[in-house]
mmCIF file of C-alpha atoms in Angstrom:
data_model
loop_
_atom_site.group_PDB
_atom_site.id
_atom_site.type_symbol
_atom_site.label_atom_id
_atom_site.label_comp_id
_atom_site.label_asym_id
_atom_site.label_seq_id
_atom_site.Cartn_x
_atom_site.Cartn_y
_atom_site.Cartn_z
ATOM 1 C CA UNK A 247 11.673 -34.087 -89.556
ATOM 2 C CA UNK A 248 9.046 -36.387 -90.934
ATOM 3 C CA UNK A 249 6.746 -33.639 -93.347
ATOM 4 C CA UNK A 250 2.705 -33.797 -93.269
ATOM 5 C CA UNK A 251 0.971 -35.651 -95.694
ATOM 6 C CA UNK A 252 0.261 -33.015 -98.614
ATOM 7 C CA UNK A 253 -3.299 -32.420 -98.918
ATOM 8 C CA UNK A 254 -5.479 -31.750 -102.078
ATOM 9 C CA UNK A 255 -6.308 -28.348 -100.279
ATOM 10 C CA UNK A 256 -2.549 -26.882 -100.257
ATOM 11 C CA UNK A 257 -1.728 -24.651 -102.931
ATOM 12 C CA UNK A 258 -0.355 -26.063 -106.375
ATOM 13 C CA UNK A 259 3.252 -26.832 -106.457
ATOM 14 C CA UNK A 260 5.818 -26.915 -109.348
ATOM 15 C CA UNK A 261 5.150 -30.364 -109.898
ATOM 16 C CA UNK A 262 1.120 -29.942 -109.813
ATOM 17 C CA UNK A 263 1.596 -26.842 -112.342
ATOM 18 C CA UNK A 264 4.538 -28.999 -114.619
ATOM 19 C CA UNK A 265 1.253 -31.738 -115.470
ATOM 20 C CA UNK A 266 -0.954 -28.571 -115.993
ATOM 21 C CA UNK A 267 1.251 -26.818 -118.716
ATOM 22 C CA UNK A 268 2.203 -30.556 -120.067
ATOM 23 C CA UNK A 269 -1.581 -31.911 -120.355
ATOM 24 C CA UNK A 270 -2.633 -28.603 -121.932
ATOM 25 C CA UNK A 271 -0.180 -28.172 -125.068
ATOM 26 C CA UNK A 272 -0.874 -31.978 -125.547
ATOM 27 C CA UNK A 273 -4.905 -31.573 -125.420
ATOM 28 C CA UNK A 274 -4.781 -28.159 -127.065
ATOM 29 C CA UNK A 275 -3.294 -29.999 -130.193
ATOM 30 C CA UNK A 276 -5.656 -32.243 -130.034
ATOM 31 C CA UNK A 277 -8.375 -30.880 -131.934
ATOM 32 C CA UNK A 278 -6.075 -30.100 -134.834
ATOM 33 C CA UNK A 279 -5.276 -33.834 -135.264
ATOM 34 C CA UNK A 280 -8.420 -35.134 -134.823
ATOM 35 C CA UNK A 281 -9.103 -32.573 -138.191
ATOM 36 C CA UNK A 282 -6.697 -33.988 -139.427
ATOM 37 C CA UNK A 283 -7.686 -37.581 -138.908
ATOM 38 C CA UNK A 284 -10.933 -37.467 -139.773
ATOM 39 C CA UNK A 285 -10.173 -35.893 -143.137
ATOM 40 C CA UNK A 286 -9.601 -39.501 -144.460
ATOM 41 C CA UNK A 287 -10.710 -41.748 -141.404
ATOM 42 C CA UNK A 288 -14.322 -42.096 -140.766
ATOM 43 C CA UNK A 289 -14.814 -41.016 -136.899
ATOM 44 C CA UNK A 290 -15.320 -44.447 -134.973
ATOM 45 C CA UNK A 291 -11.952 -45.470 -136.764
ATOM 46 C CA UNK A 292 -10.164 -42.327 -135.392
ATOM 47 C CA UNK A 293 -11.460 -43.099 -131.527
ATOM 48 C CA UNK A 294 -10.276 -46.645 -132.317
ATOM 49 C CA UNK A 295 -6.876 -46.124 -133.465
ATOM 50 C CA UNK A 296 -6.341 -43.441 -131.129
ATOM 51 C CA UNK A 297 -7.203 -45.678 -128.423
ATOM 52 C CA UNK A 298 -5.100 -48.725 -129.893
ATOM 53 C CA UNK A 299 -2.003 -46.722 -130.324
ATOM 54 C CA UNK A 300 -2.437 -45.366 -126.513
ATOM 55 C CA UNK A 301 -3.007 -48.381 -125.105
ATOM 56 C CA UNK A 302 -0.063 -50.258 -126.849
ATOM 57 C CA UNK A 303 2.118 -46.973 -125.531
ATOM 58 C CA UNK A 304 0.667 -47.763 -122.216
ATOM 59 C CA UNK A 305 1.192 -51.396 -122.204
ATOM 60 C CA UNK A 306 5.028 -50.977 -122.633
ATOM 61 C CA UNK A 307 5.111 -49.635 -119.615
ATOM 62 C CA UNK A 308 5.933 -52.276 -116.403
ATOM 63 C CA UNK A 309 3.726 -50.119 -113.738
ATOM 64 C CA UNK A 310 0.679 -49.452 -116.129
ATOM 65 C CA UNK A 311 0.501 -53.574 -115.579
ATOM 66 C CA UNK A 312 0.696 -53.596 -111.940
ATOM 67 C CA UNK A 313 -2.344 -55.384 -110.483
ATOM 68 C CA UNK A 314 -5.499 -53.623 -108.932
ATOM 69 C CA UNK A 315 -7.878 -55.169 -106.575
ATOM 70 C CA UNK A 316 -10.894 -57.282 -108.213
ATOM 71 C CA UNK A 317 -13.318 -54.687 -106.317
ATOM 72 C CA UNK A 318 -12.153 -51.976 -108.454
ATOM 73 C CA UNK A 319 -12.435 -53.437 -111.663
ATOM 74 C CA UNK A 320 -16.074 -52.105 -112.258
ATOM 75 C CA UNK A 321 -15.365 -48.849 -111.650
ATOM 76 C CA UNK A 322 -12.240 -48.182 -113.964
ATOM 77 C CA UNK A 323 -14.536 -50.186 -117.034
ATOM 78 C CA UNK A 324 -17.137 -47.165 -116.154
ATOM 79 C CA UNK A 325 -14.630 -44.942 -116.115
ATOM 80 C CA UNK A 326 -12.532 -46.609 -119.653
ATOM 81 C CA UNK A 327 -16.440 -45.645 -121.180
ATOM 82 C CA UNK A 328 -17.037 -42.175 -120.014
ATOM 83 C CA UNK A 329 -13.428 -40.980 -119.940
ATOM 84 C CA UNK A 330 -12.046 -42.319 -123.493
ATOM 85 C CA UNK A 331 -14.551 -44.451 -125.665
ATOM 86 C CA UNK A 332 -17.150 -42.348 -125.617
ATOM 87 C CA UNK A 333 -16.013 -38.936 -126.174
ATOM 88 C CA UNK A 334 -13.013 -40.085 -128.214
ATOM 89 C CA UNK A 335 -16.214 -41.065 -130.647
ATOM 90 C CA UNK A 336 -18.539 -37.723 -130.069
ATOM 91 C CA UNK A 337 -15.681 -35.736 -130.545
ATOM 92 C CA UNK A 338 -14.742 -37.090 -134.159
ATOM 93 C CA UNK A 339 -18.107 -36.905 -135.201
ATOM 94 C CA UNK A 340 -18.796 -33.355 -134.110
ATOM 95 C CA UNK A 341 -15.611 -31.700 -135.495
ATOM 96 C CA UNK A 342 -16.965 -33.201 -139.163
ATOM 97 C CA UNK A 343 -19.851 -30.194 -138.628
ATOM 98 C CA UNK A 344 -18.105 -27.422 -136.288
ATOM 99 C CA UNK A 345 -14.624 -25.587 -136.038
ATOM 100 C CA UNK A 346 -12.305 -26.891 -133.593
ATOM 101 C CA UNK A 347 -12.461 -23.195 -132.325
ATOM 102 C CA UNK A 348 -15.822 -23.973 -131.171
ATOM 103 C CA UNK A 349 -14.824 -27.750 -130.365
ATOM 104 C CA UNK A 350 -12.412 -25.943 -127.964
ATOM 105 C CA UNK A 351 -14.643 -23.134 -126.186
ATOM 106 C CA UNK A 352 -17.471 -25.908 -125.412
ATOM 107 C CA UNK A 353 -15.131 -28.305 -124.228
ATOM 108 C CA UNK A 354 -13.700 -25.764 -121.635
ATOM 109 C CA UNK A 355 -17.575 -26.279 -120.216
ATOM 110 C CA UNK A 356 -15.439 -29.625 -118.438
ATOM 111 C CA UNK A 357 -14.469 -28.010 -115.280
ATOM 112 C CA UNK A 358 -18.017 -26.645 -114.422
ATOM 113 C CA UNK A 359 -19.829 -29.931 -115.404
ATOM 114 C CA UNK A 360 -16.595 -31.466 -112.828
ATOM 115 C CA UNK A 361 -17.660 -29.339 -110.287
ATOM 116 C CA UNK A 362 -21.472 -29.458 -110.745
ATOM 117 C CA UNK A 363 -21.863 -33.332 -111.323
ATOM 118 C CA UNK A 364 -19.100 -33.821 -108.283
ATOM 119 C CA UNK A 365 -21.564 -31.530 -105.950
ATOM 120 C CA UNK A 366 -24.883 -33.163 -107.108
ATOM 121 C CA UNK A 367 -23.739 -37.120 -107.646
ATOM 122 C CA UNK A 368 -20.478 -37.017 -105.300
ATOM 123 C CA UNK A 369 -21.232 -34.718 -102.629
ATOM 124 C CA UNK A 370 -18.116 -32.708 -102.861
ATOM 125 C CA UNK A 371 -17.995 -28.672 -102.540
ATOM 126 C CA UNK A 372 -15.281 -26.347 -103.815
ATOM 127 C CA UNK A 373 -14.557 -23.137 -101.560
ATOM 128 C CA UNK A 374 -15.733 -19.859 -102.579
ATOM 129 C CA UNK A 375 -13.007 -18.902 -104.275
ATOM 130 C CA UNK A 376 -12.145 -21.807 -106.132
ATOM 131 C CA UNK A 377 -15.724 -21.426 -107.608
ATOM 132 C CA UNK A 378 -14.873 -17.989 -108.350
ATOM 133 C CA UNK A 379 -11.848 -18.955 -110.094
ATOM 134 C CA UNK A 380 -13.881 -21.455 -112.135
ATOM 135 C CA UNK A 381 -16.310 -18.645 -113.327
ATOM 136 C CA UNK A 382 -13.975 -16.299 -113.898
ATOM 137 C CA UNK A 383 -11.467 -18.912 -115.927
ATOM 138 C CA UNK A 384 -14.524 -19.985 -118.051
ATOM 139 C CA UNK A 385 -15.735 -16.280 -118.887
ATOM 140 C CA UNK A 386 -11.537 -16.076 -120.238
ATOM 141 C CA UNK A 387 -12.129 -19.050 -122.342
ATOM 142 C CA UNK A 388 -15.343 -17.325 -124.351
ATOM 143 C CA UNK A 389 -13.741 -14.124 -124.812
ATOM 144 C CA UNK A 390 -10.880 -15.717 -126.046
ATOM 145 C CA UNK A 391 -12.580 -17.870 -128.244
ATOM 146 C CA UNK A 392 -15.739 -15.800 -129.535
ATOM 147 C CA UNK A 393 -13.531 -13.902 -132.136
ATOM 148 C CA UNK A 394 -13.179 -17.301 -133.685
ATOM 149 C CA UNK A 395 -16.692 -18.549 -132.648
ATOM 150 C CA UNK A 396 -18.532 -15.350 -134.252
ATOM 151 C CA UNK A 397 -18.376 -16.945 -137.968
ATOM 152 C CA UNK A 398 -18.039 -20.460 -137.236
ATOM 153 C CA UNK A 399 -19.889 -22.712 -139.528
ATOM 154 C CA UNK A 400 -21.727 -24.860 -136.742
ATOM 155 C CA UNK A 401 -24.266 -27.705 -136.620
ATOM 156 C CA UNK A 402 -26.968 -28.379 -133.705
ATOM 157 C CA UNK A 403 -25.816 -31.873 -133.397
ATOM 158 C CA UNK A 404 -22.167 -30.886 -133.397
ATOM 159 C CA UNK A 405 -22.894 -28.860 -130.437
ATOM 160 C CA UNK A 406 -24.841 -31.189 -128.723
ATOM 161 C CA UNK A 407 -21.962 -34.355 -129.037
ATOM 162 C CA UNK A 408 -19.088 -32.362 -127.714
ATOM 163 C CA UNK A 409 -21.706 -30.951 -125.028
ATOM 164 C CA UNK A 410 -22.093 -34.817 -124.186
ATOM 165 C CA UNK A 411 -18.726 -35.519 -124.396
ATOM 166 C CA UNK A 412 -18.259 -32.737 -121.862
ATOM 167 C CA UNK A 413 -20.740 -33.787 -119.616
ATOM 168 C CA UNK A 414 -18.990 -37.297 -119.697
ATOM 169 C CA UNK A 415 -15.734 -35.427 -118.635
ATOM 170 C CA UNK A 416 -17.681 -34.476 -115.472
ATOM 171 C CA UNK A 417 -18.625 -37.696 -114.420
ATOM 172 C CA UNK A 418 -14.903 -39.067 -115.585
ATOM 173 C CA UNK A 419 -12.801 -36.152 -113.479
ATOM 174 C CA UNK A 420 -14.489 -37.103 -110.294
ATOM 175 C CA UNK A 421 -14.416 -40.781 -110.976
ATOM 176 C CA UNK A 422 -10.511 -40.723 -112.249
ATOM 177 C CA UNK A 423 -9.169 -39.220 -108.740
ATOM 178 C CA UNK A 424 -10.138 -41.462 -106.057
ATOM 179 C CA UNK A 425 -8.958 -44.131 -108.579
ATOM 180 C CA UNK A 426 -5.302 -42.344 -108.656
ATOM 181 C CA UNK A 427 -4.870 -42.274 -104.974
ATOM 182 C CA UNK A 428 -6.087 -46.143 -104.214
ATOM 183 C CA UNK A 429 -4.335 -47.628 -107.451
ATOM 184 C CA UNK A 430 -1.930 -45.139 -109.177
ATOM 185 C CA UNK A 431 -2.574 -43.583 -112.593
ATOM 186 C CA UNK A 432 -0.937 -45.669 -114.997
ATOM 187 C CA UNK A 433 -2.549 -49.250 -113.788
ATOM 188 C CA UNK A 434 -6.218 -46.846 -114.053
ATOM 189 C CA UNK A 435 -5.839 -45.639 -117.261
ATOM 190 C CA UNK A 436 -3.994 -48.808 -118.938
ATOM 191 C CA UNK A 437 -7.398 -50.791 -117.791
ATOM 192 C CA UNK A 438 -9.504 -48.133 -118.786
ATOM 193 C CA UNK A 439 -8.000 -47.677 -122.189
ATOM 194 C CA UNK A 440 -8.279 -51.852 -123.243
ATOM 195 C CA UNK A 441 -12.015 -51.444 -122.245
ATOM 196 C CA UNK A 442 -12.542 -48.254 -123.980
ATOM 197 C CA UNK A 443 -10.540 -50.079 -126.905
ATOM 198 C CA UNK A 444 -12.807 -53.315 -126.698
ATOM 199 C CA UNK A 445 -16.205 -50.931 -127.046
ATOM 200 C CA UNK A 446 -14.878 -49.141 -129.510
ATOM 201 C CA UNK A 447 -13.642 -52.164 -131.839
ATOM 202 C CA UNK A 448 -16.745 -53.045 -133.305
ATOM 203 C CA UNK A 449 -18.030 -49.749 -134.494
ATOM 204 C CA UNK A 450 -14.388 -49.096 -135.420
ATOM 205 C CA UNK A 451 -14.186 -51.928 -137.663
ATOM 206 C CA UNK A 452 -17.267 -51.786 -139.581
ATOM 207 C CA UNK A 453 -16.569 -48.176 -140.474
ATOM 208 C CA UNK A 454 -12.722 -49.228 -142.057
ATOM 209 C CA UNK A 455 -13.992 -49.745 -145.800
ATOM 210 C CA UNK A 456 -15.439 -46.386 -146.025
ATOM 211 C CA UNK A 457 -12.345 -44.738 -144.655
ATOM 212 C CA UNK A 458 -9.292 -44.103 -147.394
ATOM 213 C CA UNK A 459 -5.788 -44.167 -146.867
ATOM 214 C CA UNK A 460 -3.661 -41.455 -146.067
ATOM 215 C CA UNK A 461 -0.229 -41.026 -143.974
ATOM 216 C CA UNK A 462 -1.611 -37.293 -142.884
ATOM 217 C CA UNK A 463 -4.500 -38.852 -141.009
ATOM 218 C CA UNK A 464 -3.040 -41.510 -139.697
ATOM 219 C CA UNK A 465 0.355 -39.637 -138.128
ATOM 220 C CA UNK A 466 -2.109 -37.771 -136.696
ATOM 221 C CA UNK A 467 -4.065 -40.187 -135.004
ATOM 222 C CA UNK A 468 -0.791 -42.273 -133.870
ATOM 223 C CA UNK A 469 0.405 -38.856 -132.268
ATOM 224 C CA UNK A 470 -3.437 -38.905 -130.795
ATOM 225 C CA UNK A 471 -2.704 -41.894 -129.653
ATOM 226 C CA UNK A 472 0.458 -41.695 -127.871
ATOM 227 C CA UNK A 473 0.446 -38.141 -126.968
ATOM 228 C CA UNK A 474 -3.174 -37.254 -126.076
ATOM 229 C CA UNK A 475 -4.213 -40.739 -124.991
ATOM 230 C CA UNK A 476 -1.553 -42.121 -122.968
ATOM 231 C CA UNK A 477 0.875 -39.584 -121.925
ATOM 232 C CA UNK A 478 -1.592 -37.046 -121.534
ATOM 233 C CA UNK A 479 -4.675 -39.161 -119.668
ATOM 234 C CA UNK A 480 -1.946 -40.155 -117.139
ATOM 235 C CA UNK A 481 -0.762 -36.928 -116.949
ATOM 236 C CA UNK A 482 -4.319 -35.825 -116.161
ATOM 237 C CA UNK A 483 -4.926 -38.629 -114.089
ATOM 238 C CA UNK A 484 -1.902 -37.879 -111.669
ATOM 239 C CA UNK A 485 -2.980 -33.740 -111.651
ATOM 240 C CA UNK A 486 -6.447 -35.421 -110.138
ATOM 241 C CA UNK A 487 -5.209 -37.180 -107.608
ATOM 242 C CA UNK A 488 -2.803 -34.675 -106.348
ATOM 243 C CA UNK A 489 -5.344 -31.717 -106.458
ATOM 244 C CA UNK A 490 -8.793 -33.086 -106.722
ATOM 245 C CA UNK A 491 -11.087 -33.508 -109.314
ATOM 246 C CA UNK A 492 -12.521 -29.295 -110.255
ATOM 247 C CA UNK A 493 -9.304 -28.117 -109.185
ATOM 248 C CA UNK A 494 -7.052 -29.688 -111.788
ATOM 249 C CA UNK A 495 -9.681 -29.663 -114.652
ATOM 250 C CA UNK A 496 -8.659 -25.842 -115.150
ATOM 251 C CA UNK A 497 -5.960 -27.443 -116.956
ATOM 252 C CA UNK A 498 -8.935 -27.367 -119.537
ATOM 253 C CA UNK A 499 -9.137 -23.817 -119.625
ATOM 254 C CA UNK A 500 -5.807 -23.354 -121.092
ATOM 255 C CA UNK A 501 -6.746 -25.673 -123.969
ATOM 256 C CA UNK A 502 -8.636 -22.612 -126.394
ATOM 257 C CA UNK A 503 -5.106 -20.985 -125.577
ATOM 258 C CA UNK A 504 -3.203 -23.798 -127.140
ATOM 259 C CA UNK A 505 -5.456 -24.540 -130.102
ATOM 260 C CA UNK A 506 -5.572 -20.543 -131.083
ATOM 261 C CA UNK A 507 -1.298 -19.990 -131.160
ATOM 262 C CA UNK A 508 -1.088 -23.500 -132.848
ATOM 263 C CA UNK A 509 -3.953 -22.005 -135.650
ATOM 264 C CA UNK A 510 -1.751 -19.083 -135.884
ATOM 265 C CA UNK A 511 1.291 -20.926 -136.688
ATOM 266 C CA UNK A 512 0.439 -23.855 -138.540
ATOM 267 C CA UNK A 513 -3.182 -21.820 -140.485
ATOM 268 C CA UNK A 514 -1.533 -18.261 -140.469
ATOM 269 C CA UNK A 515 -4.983 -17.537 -138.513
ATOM 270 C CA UNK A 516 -5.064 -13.957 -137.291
ATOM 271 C CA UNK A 517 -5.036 -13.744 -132.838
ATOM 272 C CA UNK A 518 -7.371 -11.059 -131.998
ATOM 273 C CA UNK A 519 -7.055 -8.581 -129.068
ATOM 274 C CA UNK A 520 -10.276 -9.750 -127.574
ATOM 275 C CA UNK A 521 -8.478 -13.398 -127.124
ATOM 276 C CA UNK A 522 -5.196 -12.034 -125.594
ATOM 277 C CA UNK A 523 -7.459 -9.841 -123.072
ATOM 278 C CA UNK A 524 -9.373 -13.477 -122.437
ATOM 279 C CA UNK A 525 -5.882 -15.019 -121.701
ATOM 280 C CA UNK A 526 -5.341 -12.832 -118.979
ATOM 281 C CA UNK A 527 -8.958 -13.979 -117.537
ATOM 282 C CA UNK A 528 -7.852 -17.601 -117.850
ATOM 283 C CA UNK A 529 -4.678 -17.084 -116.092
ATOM 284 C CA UNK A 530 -6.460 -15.421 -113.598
ATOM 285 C CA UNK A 531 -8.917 -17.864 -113.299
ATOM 286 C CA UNK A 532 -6.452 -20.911 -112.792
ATOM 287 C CA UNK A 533 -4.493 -18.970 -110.179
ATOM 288 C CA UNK A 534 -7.660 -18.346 -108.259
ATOM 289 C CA UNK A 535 -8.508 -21.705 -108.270
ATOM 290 C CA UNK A 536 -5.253 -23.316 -107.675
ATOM 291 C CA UNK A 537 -5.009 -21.554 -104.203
ATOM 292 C CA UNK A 538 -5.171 -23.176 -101.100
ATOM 293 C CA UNK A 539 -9.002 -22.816 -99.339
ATOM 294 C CA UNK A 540 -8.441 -23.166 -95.651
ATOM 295 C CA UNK A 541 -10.848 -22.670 -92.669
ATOM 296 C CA UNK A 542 -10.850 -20.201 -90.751
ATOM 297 C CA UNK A 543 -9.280 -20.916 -87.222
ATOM 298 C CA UNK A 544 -10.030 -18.952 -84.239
ATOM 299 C CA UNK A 545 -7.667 -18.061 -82.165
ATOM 300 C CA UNK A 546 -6.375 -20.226 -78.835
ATOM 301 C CA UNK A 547 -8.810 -18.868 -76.191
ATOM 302 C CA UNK A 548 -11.281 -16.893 -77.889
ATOM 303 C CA UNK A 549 -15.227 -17.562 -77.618
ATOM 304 C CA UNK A 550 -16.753 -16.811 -81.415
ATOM 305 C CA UNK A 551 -19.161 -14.836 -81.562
ATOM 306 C CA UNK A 552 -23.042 -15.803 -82.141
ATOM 307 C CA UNK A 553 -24.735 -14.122 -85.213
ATOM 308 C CA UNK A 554 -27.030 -11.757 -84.652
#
């Protein structure tokens, strides 16, 4: 028997929650190598070879090269801007003035700004309790962070780029998915990334002489690169498509989670009750939102009733 189409509606299944978990240990590493990177690389030569390592990962690959209509073309270069080159850059530059803690907590703002800039610029709507499952999931992520937020050394403008970058993320999440469905996510992103890479080339360049060597920064960035760039965008990418655009960006919620057990083991940092009680809230939150939203039906026969 021939099964029905899945829908982005249906509840998550293994596969769906496989990308989740994957995307989220490889994004909630992230901000530790970009730390890393930018301890020796200036910022715009992070985003660039980030972006160069990804898209040579990507470009290995025989389907990322599969052709895409011409009439697409414009809208995975907007997307190769607001998805990679430009918060690749605000991101370097902020974590030179704020913790990654922090990095991580305002970052987790992505699923909101998804859902907001999707109902305002794309007309969509999330179900009741999918938007309950976004609140609740984002309250998780500040308790869980605010032990570490409490005496982070933080700078306006810090705060403001990774807000920007964020707000970019809301435009990209509801851009990336009806990309995935028409073209597949590994001919989106590979296009995407060599724009993002071309933008990002000149700035990249000119900042190389004031950058020093060092094999720490760049491991980092090549693991940037291959992990959080191209494995991890198509990873993304795929969640998208198969569960819509503020439905799989609670993968971003479990980011804070990532970045605070990797600060315990790598920093020896301290996990404080207040961000285990938040985990629970996250969990919580993703479950709530992962659930299938259906319509009520009524039943065979029956006239509904009018309101009052």
């Amino acid at each position: 028997m021939t099964q029905p189409p899945r829908s982005q509606e249906d509840a998550f299944a293994f596969q769906d929650w496989a990308w989740l978990v994957a995307v989220a240990l490889i994004w909630g590493s992230s901000y530790l190598l970009i730390a890393f990177g930018v301890e020796h690389f200036k910022p715009p030569l992070v985003a660039l070879l980030r972006l160069t390592f990804g898209v040579a990962v990507l470009a290995s690959i025989p389907a990322a090269r599969r052709p895409v209509p011409r009439s697409e073309w414009r809208a995975i270069a907007l997307l190769g801007i607001v998805w990679l080159a430009l918060p690749f850059l605000l991101f370097s530059i902020a974590q030179q003035s704020i913790d990654s803690s922090l990095a991580g907590m305002l970052n987790a703002a992505a699923p909101l700004f998804v859902a907001v800039v999707g109902a305002l610029a794309f007309g969509k709507r999330s179900g009741l309790r999918q938007q309950l499952g976004l609140l609740v999931g984002f309250l998780g992520v500040v308790v869980i962070s605010w032990p570490a937020v409490v005496g982070a050394h933080a700078s306006v403008l810090g705060v403001a780029l990774v807000l920007l970058a964020t707000l970019c993320y809301g435009f990209a999440g509801n851009m990336a998915a009806p990309l995935q469905v028409r073209n597949g996510s590994l001919p989106v992103i590979f296009r995407a990334g060599l724009v993002a890479l071309v933008a990002s080339l000149p700035l990249g360049l000119a900042s190389t002489p004031a950058s020093t060597f060092a094999w720490s920064s760049l491991l980092a960035v090549a693991a940037l690169g291959v992990f959080g760039t191209a494995l991890a965008f198509v990873g993304f990418t795929t969640l998208l498509g198969r569960v819509g655009a503020a439905r799989g960006s609670v993968t971003i919620y479990f980011l804070p989670l990532v970045a605070m057990v990797l600060g315990a083991l790598v920093r020896d940092e301290k996990i404080a009750l207040m961000s285990v009680a938040g985990t629970g809230l996250v969990l919580v939150g993703a479950y709530m939102a992962s659930r299938a939203e259906r319509p009520r039906l009524v039943a065979s026969g029956a006239t509904p009733r009018r309101a009052a």
